[in-house]
Short mmCIF file of C-alpha atoms in Angstrom, two decimals:
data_model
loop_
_atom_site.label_atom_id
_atom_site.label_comp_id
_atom_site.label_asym_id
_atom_site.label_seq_id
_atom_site.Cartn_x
_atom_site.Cartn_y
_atom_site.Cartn_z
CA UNK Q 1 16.91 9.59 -6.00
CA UNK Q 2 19.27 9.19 -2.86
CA UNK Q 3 17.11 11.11 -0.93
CA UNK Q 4 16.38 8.95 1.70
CA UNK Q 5 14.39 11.75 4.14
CA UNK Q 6 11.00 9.76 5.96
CA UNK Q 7 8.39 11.25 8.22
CA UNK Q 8 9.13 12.90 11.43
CA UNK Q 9 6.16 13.26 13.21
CA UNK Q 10 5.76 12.50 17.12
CA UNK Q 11 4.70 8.81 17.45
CA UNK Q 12 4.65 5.95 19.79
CA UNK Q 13 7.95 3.88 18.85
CA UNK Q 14 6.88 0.09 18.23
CA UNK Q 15 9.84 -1.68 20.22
CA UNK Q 16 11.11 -5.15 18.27
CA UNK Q 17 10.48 -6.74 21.98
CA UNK Q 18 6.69 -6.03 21.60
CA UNK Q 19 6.45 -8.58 18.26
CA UNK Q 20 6.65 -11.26 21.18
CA UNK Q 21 2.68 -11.15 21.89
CA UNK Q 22 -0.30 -12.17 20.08
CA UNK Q 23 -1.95 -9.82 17.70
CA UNK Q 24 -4.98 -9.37 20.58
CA UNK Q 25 -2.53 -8.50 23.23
CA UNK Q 26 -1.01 -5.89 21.33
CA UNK Q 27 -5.12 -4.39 19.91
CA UNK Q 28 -6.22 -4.53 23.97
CA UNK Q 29 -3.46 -2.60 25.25
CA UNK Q 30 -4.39 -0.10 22.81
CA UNK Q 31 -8.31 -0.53 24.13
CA UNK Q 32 -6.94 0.15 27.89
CA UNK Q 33 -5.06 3.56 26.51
CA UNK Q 34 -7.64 4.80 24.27
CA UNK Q 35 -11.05 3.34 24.97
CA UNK Q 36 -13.26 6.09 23.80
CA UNK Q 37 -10.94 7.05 21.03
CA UNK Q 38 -12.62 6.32 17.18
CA UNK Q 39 -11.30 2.67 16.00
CA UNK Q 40 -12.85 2.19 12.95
CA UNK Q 41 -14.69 3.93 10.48
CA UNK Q 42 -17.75 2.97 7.96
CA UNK Q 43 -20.45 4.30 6.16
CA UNK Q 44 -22.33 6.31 9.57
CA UNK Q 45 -21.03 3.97 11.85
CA UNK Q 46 -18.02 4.72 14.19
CA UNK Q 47 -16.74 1.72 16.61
CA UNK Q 48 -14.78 3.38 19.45
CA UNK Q 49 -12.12 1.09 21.12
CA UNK Q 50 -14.36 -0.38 23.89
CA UNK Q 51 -17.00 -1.26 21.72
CA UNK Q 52 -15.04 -2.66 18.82
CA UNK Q 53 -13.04 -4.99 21.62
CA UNK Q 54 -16.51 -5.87 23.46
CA UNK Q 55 -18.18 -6.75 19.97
CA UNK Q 56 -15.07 -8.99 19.03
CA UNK Q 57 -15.40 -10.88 22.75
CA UNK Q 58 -18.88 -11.76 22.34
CA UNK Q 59 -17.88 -13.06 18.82
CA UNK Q 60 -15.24 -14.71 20.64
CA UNK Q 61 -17.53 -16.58 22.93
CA UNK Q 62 -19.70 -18.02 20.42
CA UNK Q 63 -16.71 -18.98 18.84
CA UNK Q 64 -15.47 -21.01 21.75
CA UNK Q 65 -19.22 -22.67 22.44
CA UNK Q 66 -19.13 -23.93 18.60
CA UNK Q 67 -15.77 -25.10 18.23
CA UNK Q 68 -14.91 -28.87 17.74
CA UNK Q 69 -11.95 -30.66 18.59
CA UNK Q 70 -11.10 -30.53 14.70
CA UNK Q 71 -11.64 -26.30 14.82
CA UNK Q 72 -8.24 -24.83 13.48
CA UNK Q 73 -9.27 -21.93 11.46
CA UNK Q 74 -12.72 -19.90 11.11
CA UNK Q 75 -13.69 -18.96 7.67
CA UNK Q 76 -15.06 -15.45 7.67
CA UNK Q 77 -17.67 -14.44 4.92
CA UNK Q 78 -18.39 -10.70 5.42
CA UNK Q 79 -18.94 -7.17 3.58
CA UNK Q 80 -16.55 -4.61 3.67
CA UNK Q 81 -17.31 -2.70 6.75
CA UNK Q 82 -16.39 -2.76 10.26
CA UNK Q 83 -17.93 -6.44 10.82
CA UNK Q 84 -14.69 -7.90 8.99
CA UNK Q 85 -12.72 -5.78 12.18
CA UNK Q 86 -14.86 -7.67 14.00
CA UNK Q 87 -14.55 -10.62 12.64
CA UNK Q 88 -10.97 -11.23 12.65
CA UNK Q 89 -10.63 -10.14 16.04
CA UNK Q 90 -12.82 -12.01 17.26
CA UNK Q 91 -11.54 -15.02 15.60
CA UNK Q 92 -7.64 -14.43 16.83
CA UNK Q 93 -9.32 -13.48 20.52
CA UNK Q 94 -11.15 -17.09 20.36
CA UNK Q 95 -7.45 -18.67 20.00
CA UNK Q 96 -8.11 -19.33 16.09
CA UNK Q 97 -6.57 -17.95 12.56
CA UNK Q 98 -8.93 -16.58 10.32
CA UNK Q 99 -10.04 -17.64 6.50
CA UNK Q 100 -11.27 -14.61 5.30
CA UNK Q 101 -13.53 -15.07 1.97
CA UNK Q 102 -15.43 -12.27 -0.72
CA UNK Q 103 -18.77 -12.58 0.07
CA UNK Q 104 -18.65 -11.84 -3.73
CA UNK Q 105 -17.57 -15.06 -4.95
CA UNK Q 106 -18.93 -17.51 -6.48
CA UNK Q 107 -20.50 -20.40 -4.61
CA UNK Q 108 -17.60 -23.18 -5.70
CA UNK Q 109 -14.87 -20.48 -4.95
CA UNK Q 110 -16.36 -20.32 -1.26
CA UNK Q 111 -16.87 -23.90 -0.77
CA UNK Q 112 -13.23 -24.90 -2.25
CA UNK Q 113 -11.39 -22.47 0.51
CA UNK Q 114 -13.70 -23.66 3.71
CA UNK Q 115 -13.08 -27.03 2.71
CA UNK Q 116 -8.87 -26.63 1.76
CA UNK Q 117 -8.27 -24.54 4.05
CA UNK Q 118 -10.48 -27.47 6.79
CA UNK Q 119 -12.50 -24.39 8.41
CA UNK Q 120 -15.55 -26.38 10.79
CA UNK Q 121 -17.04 -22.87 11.37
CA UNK Q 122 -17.75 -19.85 9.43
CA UNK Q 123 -19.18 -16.41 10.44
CA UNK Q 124 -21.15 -14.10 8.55
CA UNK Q 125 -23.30 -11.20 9.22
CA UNK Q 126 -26.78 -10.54 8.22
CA UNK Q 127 -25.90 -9.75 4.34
CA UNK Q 128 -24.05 -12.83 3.73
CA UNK Q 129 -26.42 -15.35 6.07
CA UNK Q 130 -28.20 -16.37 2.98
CA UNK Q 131 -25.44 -17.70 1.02
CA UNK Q 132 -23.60 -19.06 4.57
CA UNK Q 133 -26.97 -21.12 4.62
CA UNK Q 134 -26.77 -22.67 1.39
CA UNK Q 135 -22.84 -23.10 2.12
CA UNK Q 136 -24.14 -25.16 5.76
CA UNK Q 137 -25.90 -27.36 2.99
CA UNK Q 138 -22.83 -28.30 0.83
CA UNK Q 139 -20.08 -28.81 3.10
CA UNK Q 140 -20.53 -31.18 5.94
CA UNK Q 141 -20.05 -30.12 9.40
CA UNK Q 142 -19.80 -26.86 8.90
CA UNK Q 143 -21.28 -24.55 11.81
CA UNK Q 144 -22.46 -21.11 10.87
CA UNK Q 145 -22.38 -17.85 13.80
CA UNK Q 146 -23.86 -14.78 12.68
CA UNK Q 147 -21.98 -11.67 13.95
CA UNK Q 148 -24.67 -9.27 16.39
CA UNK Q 149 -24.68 -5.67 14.88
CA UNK Q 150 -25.79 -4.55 17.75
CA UNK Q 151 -23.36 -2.56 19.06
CA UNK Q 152 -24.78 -2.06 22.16
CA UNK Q 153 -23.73 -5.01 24.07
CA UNK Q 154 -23.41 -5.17 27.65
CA UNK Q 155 -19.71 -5.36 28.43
CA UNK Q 156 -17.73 -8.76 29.42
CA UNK Q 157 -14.02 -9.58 30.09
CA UNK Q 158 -11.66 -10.04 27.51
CA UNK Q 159 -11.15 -14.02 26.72
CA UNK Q 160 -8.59 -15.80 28.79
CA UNK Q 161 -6.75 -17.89 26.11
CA UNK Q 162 -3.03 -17.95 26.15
CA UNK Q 163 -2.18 -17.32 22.31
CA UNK Q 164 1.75 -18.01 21.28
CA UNK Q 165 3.33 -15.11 18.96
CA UNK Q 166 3.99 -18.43 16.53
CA UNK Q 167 0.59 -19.27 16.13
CA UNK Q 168 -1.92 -19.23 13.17
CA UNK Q 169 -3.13 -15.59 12.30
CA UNK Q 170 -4.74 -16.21 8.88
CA UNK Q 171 -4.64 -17.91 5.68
CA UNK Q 172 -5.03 -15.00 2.75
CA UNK Q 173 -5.86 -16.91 -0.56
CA UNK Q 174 -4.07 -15.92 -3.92
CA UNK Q 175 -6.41 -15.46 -6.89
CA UNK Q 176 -5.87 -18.65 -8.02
CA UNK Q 177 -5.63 -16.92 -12.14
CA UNK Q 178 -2.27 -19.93 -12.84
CA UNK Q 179 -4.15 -22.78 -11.63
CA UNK Q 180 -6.27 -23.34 -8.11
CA UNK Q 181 -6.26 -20.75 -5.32
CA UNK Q 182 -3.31 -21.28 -2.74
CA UNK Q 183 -3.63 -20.03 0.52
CA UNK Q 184 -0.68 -18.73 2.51
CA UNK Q 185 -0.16 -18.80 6.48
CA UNK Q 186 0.90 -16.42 7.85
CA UNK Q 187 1.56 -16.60 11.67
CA UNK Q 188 0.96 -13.75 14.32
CA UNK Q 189 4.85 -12.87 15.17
CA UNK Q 190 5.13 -11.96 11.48
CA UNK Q 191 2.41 -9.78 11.17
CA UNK Q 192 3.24 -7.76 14.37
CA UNK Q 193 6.87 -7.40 12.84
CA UNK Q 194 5.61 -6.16 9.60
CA UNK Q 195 2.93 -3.79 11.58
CA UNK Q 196 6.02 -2.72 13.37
CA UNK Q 197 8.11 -1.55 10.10
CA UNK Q 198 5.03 0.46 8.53
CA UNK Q 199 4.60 1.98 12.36
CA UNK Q 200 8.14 2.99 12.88
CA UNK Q 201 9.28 4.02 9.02
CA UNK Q 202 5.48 6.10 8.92
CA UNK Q 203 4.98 6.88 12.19
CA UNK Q 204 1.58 6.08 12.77
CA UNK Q 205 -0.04 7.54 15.87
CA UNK Q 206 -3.05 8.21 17.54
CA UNK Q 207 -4.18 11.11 15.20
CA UNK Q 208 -3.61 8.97 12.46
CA UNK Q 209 -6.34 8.07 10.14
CA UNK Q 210 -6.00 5.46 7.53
CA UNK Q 211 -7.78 4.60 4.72
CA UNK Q 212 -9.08 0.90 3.81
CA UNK Q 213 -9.76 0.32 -0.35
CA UNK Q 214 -8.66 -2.90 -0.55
CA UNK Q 215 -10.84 -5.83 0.66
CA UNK Q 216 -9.96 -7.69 4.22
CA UNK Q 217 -9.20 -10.44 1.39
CA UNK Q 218 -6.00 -8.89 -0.14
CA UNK Q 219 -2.70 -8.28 2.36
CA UNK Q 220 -2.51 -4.93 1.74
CA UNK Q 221 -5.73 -4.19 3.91
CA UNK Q 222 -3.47 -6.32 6.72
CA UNK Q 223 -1.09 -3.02 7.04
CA UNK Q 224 -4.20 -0.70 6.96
CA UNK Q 225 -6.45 -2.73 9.64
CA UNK Q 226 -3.56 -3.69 11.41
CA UNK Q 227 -1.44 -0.50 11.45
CA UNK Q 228 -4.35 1.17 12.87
CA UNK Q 229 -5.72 -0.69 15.31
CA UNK Q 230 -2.43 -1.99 16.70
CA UNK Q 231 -1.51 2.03 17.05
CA UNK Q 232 -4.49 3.81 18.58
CA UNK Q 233 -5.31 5.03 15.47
CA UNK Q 234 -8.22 5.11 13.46
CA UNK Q 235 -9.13 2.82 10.55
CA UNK Q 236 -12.05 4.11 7.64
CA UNK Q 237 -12.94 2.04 5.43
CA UNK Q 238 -14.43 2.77 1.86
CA UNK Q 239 -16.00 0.75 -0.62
CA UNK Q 240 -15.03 2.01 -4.12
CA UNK Q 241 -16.75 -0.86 -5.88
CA UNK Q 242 -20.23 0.77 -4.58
CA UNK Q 243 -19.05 4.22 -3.94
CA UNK Q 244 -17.37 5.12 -6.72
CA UNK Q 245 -13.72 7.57 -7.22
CA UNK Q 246 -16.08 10.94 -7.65
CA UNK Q 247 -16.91 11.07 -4.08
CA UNK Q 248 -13.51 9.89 -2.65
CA UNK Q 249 -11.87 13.74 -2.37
CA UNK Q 250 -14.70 14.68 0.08
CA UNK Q 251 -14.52 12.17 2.17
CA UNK Q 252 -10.74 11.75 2.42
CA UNK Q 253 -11.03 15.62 3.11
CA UNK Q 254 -14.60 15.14 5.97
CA UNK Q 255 -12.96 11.86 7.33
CA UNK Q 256 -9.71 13.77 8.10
CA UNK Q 257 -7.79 10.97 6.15
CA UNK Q 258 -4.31 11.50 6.96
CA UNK Q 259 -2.84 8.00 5.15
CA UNK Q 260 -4.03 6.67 2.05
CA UNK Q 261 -3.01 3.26 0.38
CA UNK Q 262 -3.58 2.47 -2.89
CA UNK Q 263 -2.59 0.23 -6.39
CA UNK Q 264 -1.39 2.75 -8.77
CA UNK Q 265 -3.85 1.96 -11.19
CA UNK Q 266 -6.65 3.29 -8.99
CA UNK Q 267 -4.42 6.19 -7.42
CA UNK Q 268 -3.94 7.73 -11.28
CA UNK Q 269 -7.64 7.34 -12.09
CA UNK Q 270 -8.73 9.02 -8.79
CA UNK Q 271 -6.45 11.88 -9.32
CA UNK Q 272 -7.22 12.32 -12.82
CA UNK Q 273 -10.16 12.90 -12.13
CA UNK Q 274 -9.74 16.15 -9.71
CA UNK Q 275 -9.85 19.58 -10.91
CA UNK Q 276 -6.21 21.01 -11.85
CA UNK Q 277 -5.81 22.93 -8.79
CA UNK Q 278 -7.68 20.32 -6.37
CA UNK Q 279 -5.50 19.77 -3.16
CA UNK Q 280 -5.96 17.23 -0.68
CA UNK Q 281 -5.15 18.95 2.75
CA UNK Q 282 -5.58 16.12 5.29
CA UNK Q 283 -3.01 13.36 3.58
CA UNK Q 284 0.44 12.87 4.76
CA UNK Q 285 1.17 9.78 3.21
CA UNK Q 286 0.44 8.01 0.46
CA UNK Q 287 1.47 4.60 -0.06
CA UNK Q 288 1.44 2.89 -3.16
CA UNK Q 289 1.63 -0.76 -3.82
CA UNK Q 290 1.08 -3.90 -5.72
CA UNK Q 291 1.95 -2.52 -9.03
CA UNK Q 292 5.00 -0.59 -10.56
CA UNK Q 293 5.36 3.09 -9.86
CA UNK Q 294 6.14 5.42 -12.43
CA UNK Q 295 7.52 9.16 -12.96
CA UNK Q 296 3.99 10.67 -13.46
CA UNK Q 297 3.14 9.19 -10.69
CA UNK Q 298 5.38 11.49 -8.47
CA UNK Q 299 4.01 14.52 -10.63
CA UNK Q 300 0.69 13.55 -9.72
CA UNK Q 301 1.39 13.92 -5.87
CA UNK Q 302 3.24 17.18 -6.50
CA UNK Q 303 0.14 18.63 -7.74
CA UNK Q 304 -2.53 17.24 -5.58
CA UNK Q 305 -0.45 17.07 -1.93
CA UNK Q 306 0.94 19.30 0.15
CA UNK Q 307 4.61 20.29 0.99
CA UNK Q 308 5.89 17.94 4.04
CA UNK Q 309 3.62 15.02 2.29
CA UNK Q 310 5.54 12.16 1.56
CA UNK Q 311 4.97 9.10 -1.71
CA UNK Q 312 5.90 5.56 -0.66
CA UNK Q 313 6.88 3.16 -3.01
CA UNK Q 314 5.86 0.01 -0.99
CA UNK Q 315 7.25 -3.35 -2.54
CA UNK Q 316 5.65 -6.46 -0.78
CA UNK Q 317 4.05 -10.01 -2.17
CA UNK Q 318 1.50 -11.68 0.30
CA UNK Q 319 4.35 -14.10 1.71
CA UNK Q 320 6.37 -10.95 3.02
CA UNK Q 321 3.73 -8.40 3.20
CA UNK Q 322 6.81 -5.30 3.22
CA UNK Q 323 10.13 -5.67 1.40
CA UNK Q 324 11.19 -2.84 0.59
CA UNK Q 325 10.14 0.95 0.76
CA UNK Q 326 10.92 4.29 -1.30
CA UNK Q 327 10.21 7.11 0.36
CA UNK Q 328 9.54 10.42 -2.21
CA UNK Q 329 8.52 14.44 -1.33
CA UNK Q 330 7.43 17.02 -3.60
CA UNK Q 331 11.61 18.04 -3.76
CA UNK Q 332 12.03 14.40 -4.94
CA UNK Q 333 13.68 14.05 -8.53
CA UNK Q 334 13.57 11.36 -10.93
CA UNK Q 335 16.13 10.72 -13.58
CA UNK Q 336 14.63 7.56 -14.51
CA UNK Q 337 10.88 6.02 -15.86
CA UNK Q 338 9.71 4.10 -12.69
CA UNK Q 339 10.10 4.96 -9.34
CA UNK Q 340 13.60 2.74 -7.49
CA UNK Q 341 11.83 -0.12 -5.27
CA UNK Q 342 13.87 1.70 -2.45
CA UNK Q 343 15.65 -0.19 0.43
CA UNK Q 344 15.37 -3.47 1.83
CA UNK Q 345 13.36 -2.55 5.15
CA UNK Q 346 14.75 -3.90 9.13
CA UNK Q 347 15.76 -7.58 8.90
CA UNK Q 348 14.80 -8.03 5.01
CA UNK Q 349 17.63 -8.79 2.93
CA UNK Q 350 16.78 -7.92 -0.97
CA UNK Q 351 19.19 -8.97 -4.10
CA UNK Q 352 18.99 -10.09 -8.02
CA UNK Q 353 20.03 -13.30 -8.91
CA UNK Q 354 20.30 -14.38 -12.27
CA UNK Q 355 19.86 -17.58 -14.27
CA UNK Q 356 22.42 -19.73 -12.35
CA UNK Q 357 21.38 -18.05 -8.72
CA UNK Q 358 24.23 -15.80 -8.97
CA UNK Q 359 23.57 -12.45 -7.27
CA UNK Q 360 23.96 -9.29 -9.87
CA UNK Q 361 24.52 -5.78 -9.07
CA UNK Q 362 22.72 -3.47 -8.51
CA UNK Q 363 21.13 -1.76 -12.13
CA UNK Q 364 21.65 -5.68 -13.81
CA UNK Q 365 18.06 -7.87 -14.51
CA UNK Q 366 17.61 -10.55 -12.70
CA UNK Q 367 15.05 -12.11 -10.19
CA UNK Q 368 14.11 -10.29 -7.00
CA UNK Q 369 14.98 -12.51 -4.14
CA UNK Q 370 14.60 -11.14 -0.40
CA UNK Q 371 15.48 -13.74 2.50
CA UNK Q 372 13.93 -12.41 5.95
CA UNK Q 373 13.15 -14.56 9.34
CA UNK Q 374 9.16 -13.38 9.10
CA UNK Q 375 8.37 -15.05 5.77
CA UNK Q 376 4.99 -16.79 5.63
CA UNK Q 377 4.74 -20.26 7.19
CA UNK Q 378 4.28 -21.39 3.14
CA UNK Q 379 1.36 -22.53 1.71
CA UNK Q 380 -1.73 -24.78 3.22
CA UNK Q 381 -1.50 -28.33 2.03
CA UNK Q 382 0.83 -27.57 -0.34
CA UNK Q 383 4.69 -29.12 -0.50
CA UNK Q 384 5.96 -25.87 -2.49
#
C-alpha cells in the first residue's frame, strides 16, 4: 500500500508560474500549438482547436453587446455536448464567470440559481431555448443569447479583455438535498492550479483522450474539460443518462479513450457488466472519485485493464476540487477493505482532527481537514 509508483509517460510539464494567467490564456496558447488537433468530442461532431476557440469568440461578442453594467456572471443552460465547451469559454473569454445550470431541472430550481447567483444574461442553445423563454418571462431583466451551432463561422480575433488570475471563473451549485442549493466560487488561479496537479501527477498530453460522464454541473467534469483543453488534448463527452453502460466498452475502445473518470458506483456497474475476459486496451488511467473506493474495486481493474494501467483514488469536495490522490497498478496489494485516500497532493495540507480540533494520527477517526491557499472563494451570498 506504500507503493507510491505514478505514470511516466512523455508530457508537457505544467510549470506553477503558468497558474498566473486566466483560464483563456492558458486554452489559446494551446489553439496557437495545436489548431487542427481534435478538442472535443460528441455524438458525430468533432470541434478541432480553431473552431472550438472561434465558436467561443463569437459567443464572446454577443456576450459583450448584451451585458449591463450589473453583468457579473452568465448563467449557462445547455445539454451535455460540446455547446457547454462552448459555453463556458465563451463566457470566461467575454471577461465573465459562468453559472452553469441542468437544463434538466425543474423550472423553480433554474429560476432560484439565475436569480441567487444575480446572472442578467443566460445562454442556451436550440434544445433549451424553449424553457430559457419561459425563464425571460419570470425573472426580470434577464437577457437570453442562443449559442450558433454552426460551426462554420468565419474566423475573428480572439477578445481583447485583460482577465486577472483572481477573478470569477464559476459558481458550481451543491444539490441543495440539507436545505437550499449553495453555490461556491471558485476563482480562475485555483482552477489552473488544480488543472496543474491532475496534468503533472497524470501526465496528460496531446495524445490524451479523456472521457466526460459527469455533467458540466458537477466539479468533477472541471478536471475532465479543463485537463483537456488546457493540455492539447482531447475531451469526449458521453451521455450515459441517454446512452446507456452497454455501449460504453465500444466507444471507449473506437474513441481511443485513454483516461476515464468515474463515481465508483457507476465504474462497478459498467464493469460488471463486461464479459469475464473483456479488456479495455485504450485506458491508462482510471480515476475514481466522489465516493469511497473499495478492495473489489482494484480487482475489477486487474481484470478489465492492462499491465502499465494505473487506478486513482481521487479525494476532492467542490471547494478544493483535488486533495489527495492514491495511485494503484495491477501489482498493487491491499491489506485492508477500502482503498487509503493516498497523499495530500502539492500545496494541500491533509490531517484528522477530533472533537476538540486536536489533530490525530494517522489510522485514528476523526474529521478530514485539508488547509491549502486555492480553496474556493466560499459561498455566494452566504456568511459561512
Amino acid at each position: 500500500e506504500e507503493d507510491d509508483s505514478k505514470p511516466t509517460n512523455d508530457f508537457d510539464y505544467f510549470e506553477a508560474s503558468e497558474i498566473e494567467q486566466s483560464i483563456t490564456q492558458r486554452f489559446e496558447k494551446q489553439v496557437a500549438k495545436f489548431p487542427d488537433h481534435s478538442a472535443v468530442f460528441t455524438n458525430q461532431t468533432v470541434l478541432t482547436y480553431k473552431t472550438l476557440n472561434n465558436c467561443a469568440n463569437y459567443l464572446a461578442l454577443e456576450i459583450n453587446k448584451k451585458a449591463n453594467p450589473q453583468t457579473r456572471r452568465v448563467a449557462l443552460l445547455l445539454n451535455h455536448n460540446e455547446t457547454c465547451v462552448i459555453g463556458m469559454l465563451g463566457v470566461l473569454k467575454a471577461g465573465y464567470a459562468y453559472v452553469p445550470i441542468d437544463a434538466n431541472s425543474p423550472l423553480s430550481r433554474i429560476q432560484y440559481l439565475i436569480e441567487d447567483s444575480g446572472c442578467t444574461l443566460l445562454v442556451c442553445n436550440a434544445t433549451t431555448v424553449e424553457k430559457a423563454r419561459q425563464l425571460e418571462q419570470e425573472v426580470p431583466q434577464l437577457a437570453i443569447i442562443t449559442i450558433s451551432e454552426n460551426y462554420t463561422l468565419p474566423e475573428i480575433s480572439n477578445p481583447n479583455n485583460s482577465i486577472s488570475p483572481s477573478a470569477e471563473a464559476y459558481v458550481l451549485y451543491t444539490s441543495g438535498s440539507t436545505g437550499m442549493p449553495k453555490g461556491v466560487l471558485q476563482k480562475q488561479r485555483n482552477v489552473l492550479h488544480f488543472i496543474r496537479v491532475y496534468t503533472n501527477n497524470v501526465r496528460i498530453a496531446i495524445k490524451d483522450n479523456l472521457s466526460v460522464f459527469s455533467t458540466y454541473t458537477f466539479d468533477a467534469s472541471v478536471k475532465d474539460i479543463y485537463g483537456a483543453i488546457l493540455n492539447g488534448a482531447t475531451v469526449s463527452i458521453y451521455d450515459i443518462v441517454e446512452n446507456g453502460l452497454d455501449p460504453l466498452s465500444d466507444w471507449l475502445f473506437t474513441q481511443n479513450i485513454t483516461i476515464i473518470h468515474m463515481v465508483p458506483t457507476i465504474y462497478r456497474n459498467f464493469l460488471k457488466g463486461l464479459e469475464e475476459d473483456k479488456v479495455l486496451p485504450t485506458v491508462r488511467l482510471i480515476d475514481l472519485g466522489g465516493e469511497s473506493c473499495h478492495k473489489p474495486d482494484l480487482d475489477l481493474f486487474k481484470k478489465h485493464f492492462l499491465e502499465g494501467a494505473f487506478l486513482v483514488n481521487d479525494y476532492g469536495p467542490t471547494e478544493s476540487t483535488i486533495v489527495a490522490q492514491k495511485f494503484l497498478k495491477h501489482a498493487s496489494q491491499l491489506t485492508r477493505s477500502n482503498v487509503p485516500l493516498g497523499k495530500s497532493v502539492e500545496e494541500t495540507e491533509l490531517f484528522l482532527l477530533g472533537e476538540n480540533n486536536q489533530r490525530r494520527g494517522v489510522y485514528q477517526t476523526g474529521e478530514i481537514v485539508f488547509k491549502s491557499d486555492f480553496l474556493s472563494l466560499g459561498y455566494l451570498n452566504r456568511e459561512v
